[in-house]
PDB file of C-alpha atoms in Angstrom:
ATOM      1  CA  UNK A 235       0.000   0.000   0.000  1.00 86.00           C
ATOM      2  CA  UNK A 236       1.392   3.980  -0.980  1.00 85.00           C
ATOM      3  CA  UNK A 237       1.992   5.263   2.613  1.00 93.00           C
ATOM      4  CA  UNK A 238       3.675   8.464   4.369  1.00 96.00           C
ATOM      5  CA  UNK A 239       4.222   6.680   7.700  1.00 96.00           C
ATOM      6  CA  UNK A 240       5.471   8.946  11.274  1.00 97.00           C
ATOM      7  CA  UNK A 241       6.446   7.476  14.443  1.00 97.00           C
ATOM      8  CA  UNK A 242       5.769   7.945  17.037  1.00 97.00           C
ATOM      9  CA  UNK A 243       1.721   9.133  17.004  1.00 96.00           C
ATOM     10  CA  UNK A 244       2.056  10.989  20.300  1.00 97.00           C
ATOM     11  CA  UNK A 245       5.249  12.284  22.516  1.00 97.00           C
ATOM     12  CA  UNK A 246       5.163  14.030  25.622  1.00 97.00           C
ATOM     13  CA  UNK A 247       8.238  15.357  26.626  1.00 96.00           C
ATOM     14  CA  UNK A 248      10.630  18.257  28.476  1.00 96.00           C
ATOM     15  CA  UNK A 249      11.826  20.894  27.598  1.00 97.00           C
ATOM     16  CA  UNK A 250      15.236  20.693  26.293  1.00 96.00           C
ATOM     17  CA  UNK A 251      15.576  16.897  25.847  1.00 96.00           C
ATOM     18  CA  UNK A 252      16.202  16.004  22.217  1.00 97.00           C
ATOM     19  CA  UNK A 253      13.920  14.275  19.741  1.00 97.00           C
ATOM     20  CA  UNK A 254      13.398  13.035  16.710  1.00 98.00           C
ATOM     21  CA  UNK A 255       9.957  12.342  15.030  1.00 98.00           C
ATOM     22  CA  UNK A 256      10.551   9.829  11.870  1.00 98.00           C
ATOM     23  CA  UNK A 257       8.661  10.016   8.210  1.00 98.00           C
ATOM     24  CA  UNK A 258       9.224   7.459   5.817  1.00 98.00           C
ATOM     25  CA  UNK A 259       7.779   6.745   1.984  1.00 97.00           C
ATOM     26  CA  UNK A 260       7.207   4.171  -0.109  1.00 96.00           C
ATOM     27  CA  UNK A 261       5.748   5.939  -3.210  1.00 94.00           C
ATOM     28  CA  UNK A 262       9.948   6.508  -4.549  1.00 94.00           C
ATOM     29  CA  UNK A 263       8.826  10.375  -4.323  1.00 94.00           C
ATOM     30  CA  UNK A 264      11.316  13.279  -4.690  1.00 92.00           C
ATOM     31  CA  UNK A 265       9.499  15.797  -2.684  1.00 93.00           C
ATOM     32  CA  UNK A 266       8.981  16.002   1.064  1.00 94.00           C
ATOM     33  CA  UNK A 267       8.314  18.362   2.959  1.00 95.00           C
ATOM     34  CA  UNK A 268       7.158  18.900   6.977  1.00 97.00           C
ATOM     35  CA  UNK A 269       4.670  20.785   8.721  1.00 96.00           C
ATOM     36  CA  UNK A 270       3.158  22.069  11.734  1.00 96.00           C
ATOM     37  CA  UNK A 271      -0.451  22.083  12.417  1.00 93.00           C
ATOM     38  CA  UNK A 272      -1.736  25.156  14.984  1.00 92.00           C
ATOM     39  CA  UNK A 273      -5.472  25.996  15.410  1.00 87.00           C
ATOM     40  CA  UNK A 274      -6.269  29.124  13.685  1.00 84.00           C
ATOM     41  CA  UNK A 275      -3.156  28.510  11.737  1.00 87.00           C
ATOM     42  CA  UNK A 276      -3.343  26.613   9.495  1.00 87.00           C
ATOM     43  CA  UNK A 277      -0.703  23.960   8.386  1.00 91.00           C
ATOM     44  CA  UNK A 278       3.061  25.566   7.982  1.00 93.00           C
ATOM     45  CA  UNK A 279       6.191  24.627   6.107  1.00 93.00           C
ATOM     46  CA  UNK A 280       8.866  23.624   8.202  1.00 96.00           C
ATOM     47  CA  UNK A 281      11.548  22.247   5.933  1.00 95.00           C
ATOM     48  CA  UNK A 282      11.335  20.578   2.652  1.00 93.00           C
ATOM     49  CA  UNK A 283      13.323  18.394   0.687  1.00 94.00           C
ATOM     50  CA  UNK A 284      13.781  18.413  -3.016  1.00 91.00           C
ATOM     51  CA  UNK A 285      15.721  14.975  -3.000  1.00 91.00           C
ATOM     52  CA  UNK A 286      18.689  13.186  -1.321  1.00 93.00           C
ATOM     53  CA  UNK A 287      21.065  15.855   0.610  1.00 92.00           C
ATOM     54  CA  UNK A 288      19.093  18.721  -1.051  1.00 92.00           C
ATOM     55  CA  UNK A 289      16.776  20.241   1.682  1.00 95.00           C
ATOM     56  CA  UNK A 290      15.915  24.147   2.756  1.00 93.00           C
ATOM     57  CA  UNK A 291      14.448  26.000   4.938  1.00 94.00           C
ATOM     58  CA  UNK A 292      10.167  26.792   4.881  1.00 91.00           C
ATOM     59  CA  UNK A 293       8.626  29.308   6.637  1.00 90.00           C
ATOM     60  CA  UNK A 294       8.886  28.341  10.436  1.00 95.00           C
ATOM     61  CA  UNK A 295      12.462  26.343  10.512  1.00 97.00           C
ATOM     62  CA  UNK A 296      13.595  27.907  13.683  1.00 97.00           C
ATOM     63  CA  UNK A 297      14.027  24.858  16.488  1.00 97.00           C
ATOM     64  CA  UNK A 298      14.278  22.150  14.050  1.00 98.00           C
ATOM     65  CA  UNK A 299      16.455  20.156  11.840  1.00 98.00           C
ATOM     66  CA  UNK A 300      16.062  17.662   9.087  1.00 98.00           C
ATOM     67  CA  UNK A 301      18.057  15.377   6.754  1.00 96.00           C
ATOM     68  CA  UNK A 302      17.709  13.319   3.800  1.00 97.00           C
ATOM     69  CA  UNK A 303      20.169  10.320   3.294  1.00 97.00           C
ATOM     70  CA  UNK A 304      18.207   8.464   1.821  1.00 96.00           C
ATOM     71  CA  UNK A 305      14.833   8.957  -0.743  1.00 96.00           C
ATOM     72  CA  UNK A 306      12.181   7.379   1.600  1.00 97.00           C
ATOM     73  CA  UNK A 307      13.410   8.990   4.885  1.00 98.00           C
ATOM     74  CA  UNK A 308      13.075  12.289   5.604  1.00 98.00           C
ATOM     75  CA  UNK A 309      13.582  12.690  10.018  1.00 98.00           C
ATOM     76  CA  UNK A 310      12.401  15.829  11.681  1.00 98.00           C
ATOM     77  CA  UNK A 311      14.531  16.374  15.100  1.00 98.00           C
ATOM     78  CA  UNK A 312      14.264  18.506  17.609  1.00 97.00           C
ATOM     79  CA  UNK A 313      17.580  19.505  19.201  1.00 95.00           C
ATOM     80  CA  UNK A 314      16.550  21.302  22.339  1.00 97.00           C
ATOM     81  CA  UNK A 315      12.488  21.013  22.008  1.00 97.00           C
ATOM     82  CA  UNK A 316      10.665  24.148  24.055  1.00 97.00           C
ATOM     83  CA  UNK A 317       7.200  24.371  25.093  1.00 97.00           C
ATOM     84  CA  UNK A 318       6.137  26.853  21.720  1.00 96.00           C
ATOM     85  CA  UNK A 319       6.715  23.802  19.866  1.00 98.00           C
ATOM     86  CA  UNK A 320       3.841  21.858  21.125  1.00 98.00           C
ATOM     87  CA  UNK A 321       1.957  20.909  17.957  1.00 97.00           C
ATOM     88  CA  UNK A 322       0.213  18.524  15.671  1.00 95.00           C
ATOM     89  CA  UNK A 323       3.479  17.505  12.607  1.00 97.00           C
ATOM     90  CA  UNK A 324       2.711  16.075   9.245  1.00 96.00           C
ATOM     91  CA  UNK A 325       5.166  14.654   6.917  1.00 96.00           C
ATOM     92  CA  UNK A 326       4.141  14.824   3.078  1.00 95.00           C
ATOM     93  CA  UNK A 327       5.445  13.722  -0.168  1.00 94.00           C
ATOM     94  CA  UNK A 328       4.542  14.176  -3.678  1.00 92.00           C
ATOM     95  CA  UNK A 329       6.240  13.074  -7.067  1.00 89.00           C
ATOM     96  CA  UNK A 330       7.462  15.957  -7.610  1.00 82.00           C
ATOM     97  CA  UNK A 331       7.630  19.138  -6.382  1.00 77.00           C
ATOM     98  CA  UNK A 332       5.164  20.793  -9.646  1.00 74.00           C
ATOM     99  CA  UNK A 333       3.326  22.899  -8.498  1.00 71.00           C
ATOM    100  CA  UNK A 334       0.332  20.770  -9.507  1.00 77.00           C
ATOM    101  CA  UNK A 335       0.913  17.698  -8.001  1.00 83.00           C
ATOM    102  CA  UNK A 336      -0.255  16.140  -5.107  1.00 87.00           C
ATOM    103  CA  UNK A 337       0.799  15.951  -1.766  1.00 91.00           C
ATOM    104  CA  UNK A 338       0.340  12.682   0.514  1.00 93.00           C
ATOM    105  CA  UNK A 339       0.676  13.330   3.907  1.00 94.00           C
ATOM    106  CA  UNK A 340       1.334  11.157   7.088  1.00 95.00           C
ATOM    107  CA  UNK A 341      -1.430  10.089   9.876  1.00 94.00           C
ATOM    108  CA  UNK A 342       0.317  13.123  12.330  1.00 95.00           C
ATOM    109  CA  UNK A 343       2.747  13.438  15.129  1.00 97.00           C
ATOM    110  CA  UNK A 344       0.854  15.131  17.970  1.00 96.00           C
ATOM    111  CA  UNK A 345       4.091  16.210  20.124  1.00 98.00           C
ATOM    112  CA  UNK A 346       3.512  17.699  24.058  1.00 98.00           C
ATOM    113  CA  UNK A 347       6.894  20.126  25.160  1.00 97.00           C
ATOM    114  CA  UNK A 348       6.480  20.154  29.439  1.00 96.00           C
TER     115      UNK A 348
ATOM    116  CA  UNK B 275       3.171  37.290  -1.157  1.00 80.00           C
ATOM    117  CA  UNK B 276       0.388  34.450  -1.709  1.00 86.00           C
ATOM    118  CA  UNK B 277      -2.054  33.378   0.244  1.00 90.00           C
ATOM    119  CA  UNK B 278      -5.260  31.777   0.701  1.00 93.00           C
ATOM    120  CA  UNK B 279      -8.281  32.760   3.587  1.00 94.00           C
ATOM    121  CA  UNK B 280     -11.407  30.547   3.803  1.00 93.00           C
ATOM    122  CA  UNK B 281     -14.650  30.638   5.753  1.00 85.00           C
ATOM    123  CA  UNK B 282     -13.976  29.898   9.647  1.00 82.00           C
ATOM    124  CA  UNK B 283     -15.688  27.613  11.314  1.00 84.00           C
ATOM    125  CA  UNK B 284     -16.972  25.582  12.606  1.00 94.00           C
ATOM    126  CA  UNK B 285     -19.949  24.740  10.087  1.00 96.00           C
ATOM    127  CA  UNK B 286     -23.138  22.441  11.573  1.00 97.00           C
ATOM    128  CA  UNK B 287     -25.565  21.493   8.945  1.00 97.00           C
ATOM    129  CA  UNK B 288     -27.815  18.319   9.085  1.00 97.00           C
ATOM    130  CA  UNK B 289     -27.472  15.375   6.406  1.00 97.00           C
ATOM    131  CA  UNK B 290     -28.539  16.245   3.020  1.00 97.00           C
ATOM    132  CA  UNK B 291     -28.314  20.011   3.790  1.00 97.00           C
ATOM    133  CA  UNK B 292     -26.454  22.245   1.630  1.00 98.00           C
ATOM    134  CA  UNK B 293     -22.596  23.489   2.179  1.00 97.00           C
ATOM    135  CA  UNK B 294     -20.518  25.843   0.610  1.00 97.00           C
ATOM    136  CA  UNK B 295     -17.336  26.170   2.417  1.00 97.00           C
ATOM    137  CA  UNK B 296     -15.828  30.004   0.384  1.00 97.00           C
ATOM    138  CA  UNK B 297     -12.563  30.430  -0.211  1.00 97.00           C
ATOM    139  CA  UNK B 298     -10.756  33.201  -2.122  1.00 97.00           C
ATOM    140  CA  UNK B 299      -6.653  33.496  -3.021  1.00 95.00           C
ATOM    141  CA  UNK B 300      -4.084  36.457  -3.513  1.00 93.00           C
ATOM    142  CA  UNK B 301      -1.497  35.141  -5.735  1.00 89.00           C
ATOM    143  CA  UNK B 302       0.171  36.807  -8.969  1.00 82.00           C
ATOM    144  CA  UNK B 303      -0.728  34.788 -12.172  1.00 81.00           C
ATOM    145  CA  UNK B 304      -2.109  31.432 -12.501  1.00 85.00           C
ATOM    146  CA  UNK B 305      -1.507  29.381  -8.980  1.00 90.00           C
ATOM    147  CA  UNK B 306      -2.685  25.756  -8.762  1.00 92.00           C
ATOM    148  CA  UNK B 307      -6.029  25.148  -5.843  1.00 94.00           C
ATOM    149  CA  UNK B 308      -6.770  22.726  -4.066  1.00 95.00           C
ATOM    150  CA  UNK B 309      -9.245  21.278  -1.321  1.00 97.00           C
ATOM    151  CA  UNK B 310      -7.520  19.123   1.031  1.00 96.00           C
ATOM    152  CA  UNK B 311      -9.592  17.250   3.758  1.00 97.00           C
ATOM    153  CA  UNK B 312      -8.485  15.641   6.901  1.00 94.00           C
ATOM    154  CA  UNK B 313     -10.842  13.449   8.977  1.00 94.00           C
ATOM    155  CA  UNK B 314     -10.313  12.785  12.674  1.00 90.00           C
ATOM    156  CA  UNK B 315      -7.393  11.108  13.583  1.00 86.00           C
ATOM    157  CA  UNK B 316      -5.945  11.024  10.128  1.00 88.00           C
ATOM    158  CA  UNK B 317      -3.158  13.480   8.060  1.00 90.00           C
ATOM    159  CA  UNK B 318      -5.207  15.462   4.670  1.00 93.00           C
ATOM    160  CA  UNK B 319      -5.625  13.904   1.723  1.00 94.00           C
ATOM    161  CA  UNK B 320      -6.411  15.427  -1.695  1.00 95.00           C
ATOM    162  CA  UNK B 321      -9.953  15.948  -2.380  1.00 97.00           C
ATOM    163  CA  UNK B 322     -10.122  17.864  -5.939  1.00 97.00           C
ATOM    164  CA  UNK B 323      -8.011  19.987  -7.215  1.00 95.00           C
ATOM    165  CA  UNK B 324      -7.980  22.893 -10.649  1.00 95.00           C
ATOM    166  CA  UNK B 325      -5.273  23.932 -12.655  1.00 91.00           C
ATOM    167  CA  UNK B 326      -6.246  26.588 -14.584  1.00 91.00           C
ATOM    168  CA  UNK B 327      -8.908  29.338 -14.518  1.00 92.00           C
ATOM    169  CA  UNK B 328     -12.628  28.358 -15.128  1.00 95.00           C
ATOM    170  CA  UNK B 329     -11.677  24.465 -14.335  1.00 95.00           C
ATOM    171  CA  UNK B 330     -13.710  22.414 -12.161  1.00 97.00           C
ATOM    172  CA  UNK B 331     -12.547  19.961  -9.474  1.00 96.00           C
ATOM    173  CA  UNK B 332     -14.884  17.100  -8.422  1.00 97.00           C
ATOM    174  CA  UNK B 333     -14.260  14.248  -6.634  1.00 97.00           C
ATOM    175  CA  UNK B 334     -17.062  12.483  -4.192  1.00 95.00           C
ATOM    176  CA  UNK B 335     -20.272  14.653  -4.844  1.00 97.00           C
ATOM    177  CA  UNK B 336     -17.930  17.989  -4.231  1.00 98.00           C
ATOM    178  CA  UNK B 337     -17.371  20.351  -6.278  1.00 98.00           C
ATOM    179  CA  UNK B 338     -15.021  24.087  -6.692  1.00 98.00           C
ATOM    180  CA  UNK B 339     -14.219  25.890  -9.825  1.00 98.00           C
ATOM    181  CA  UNK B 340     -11.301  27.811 -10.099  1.00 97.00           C
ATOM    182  CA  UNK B 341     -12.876  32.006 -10.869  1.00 96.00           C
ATOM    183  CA  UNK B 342      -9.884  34.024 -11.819  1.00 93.00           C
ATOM    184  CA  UNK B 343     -12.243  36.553 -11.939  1.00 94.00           C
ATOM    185  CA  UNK B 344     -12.904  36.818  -8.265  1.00 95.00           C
ATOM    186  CA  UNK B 345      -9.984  34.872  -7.039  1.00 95.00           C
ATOM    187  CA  UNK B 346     -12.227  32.061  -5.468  1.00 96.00           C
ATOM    188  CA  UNK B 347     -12.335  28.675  -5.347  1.00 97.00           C
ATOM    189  CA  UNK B 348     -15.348  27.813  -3.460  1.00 98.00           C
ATOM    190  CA  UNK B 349     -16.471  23.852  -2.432  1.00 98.00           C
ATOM    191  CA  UNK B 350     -19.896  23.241  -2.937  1.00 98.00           C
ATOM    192  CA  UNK B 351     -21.571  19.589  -2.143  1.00 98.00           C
ATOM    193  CA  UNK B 352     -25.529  19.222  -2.900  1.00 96.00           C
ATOM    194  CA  UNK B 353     -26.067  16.870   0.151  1.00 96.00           C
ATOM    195  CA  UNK B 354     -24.043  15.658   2.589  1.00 97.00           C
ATOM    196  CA  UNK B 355     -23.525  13.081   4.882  1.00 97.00           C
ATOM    197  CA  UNK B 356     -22.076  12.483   8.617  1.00 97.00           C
ATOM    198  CA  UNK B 357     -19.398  10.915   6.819  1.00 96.00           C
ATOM    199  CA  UNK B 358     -18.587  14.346   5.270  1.00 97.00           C
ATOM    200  CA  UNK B 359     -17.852  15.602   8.740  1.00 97.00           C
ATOM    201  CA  UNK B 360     -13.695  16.798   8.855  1.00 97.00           C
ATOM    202  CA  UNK B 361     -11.719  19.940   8.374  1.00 95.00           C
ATOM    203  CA  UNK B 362     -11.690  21.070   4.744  1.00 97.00           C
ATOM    204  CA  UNK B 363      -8.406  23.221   3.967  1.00 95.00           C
ATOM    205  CA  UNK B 364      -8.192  25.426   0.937  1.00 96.00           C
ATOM    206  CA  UNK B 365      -4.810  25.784  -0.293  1.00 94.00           C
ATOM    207  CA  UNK B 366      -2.525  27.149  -3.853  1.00 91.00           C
ATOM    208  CA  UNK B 367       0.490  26.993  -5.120  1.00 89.00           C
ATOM    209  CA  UNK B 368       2.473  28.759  -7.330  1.00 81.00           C
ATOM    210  CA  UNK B 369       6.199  28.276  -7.185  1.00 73.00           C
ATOM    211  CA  UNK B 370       7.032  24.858  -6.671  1.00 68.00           C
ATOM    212  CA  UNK B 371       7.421  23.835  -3.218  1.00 71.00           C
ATOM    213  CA  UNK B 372       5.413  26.646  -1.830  1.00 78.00           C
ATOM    214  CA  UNK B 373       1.946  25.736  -1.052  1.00 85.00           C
ATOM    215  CA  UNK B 374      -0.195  27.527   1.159  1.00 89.00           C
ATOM    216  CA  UNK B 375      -3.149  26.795   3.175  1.00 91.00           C
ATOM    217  CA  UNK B 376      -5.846  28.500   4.484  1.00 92.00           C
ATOM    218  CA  UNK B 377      -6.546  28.148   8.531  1.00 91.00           C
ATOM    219  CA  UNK B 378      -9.345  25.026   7.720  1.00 93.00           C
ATOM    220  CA  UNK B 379     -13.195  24.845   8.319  1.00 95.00           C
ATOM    221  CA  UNK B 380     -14.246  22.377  10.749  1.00 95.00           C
ATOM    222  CA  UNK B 381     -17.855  20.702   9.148  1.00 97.00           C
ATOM    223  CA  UNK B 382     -20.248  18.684  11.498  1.00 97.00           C
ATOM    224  CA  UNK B 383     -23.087  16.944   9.688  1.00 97.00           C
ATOM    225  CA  UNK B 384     -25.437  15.909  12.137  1.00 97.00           C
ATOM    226  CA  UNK B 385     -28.419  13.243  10.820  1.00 95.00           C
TER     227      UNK B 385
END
């Protein structure tokens, strides 16, 4: 089955302790790209990736780090995670990154910063 | 820069009711829409999409055309169902990799 999977689902954690939320796809997609989800908000780029060891910044990349090694991974982490991070994080992916494609999304990383 | 503001929420209608969720865009040129909906629990998922001015997306019983005119993009269903009950995001893009979307309407369809 085409899938964007994250692990985990849910994390509660402290302030300052390092994390990193996974995203992997099976769809042999060049584009991926994270998000954060905030009520009133809408969803917001994080950092996207145009393919392997190409990735930039989106429009809220402050607090958070990515890299892509290989296609079908593309890890979110958290160095030093503060409370203003608290959020609901999708992964996505699409074909390309045309500006008429597509994007499949993850089932959501709902993340808690004590 | 672009951007895309849609009707807020939340929206309560009863089954086979009527919904229009609006939506309108500021973008330069010809950006790509979409309607993206997400249903508890889950991420969004494509629901229709238009390319080009005076297209229409339909997919499911909904429906949004694409007025350059007045920069909307409106979905429209004729009657809907509890199942239709999610958040509905309206979203563009323009340049690759930079798609925007709106804040999301929360719709309850109650039978």
């Amino acid at each position: 089955e085409a899938q964007v999977t994250q692990n985990p689902r849910y994390l509660i954690t402290v302030t300052g302790k390092k994390l990193t939320v996974t995203c992997s796809q099976n769809m042999n997609h060049e584009y991926m790209s994270w998000y954060r989800q905030d009520p009133g908000l809408g969803l917001r780029q994080i950092y996207y990736s145009m393919n392997v060891e190409v990735t930039d910044k989106g429009d809220v990349p402050e607090g958070y780090k990515v890299s892509r090694k290989e296609k079908r991974n593309f890890p979110l982490i958290l160095e030093s995670p503060s409370p203003n991070q608290t959020s609901l994080y999708f992964c996505a992916s699409s074909l390309s990154p045309a500006v008429y494609n597509e994007q499949f999304f993850g089932p959501g990383t709902r993340l808690t910063v004590l | 820069g672009n951007s895309v503001t849609q009707m807020e929420g939340p929206v309560t209608l009863s089954e086979e009711a009527f919904l229009t969720i609006n939506c309108t865009y500021t973008a330069t040129g010809y950006p790509s829409l979409f309607w993206y909906v997400q249903y508890p629990g889950e991420g969004l998922q494509l629901l229709l999409k238009a390319t080009k001015a005076d297209d229409k997306g339909s997919n499911k019983g909904f429906e949004a055309t694409y007025r350059k005119e007045t920069t909307s993009f409106h979905l429209e269903k004729g009657s809907v169902q509890v199942s239709d009950s999610a958040v509905y995001f309206c979203a563009l893009s323009k340049e690759s990799n930079d798609m925007r979307f709106g804040a999301g309407t929360r719709l309850t369809v109650k039978p």
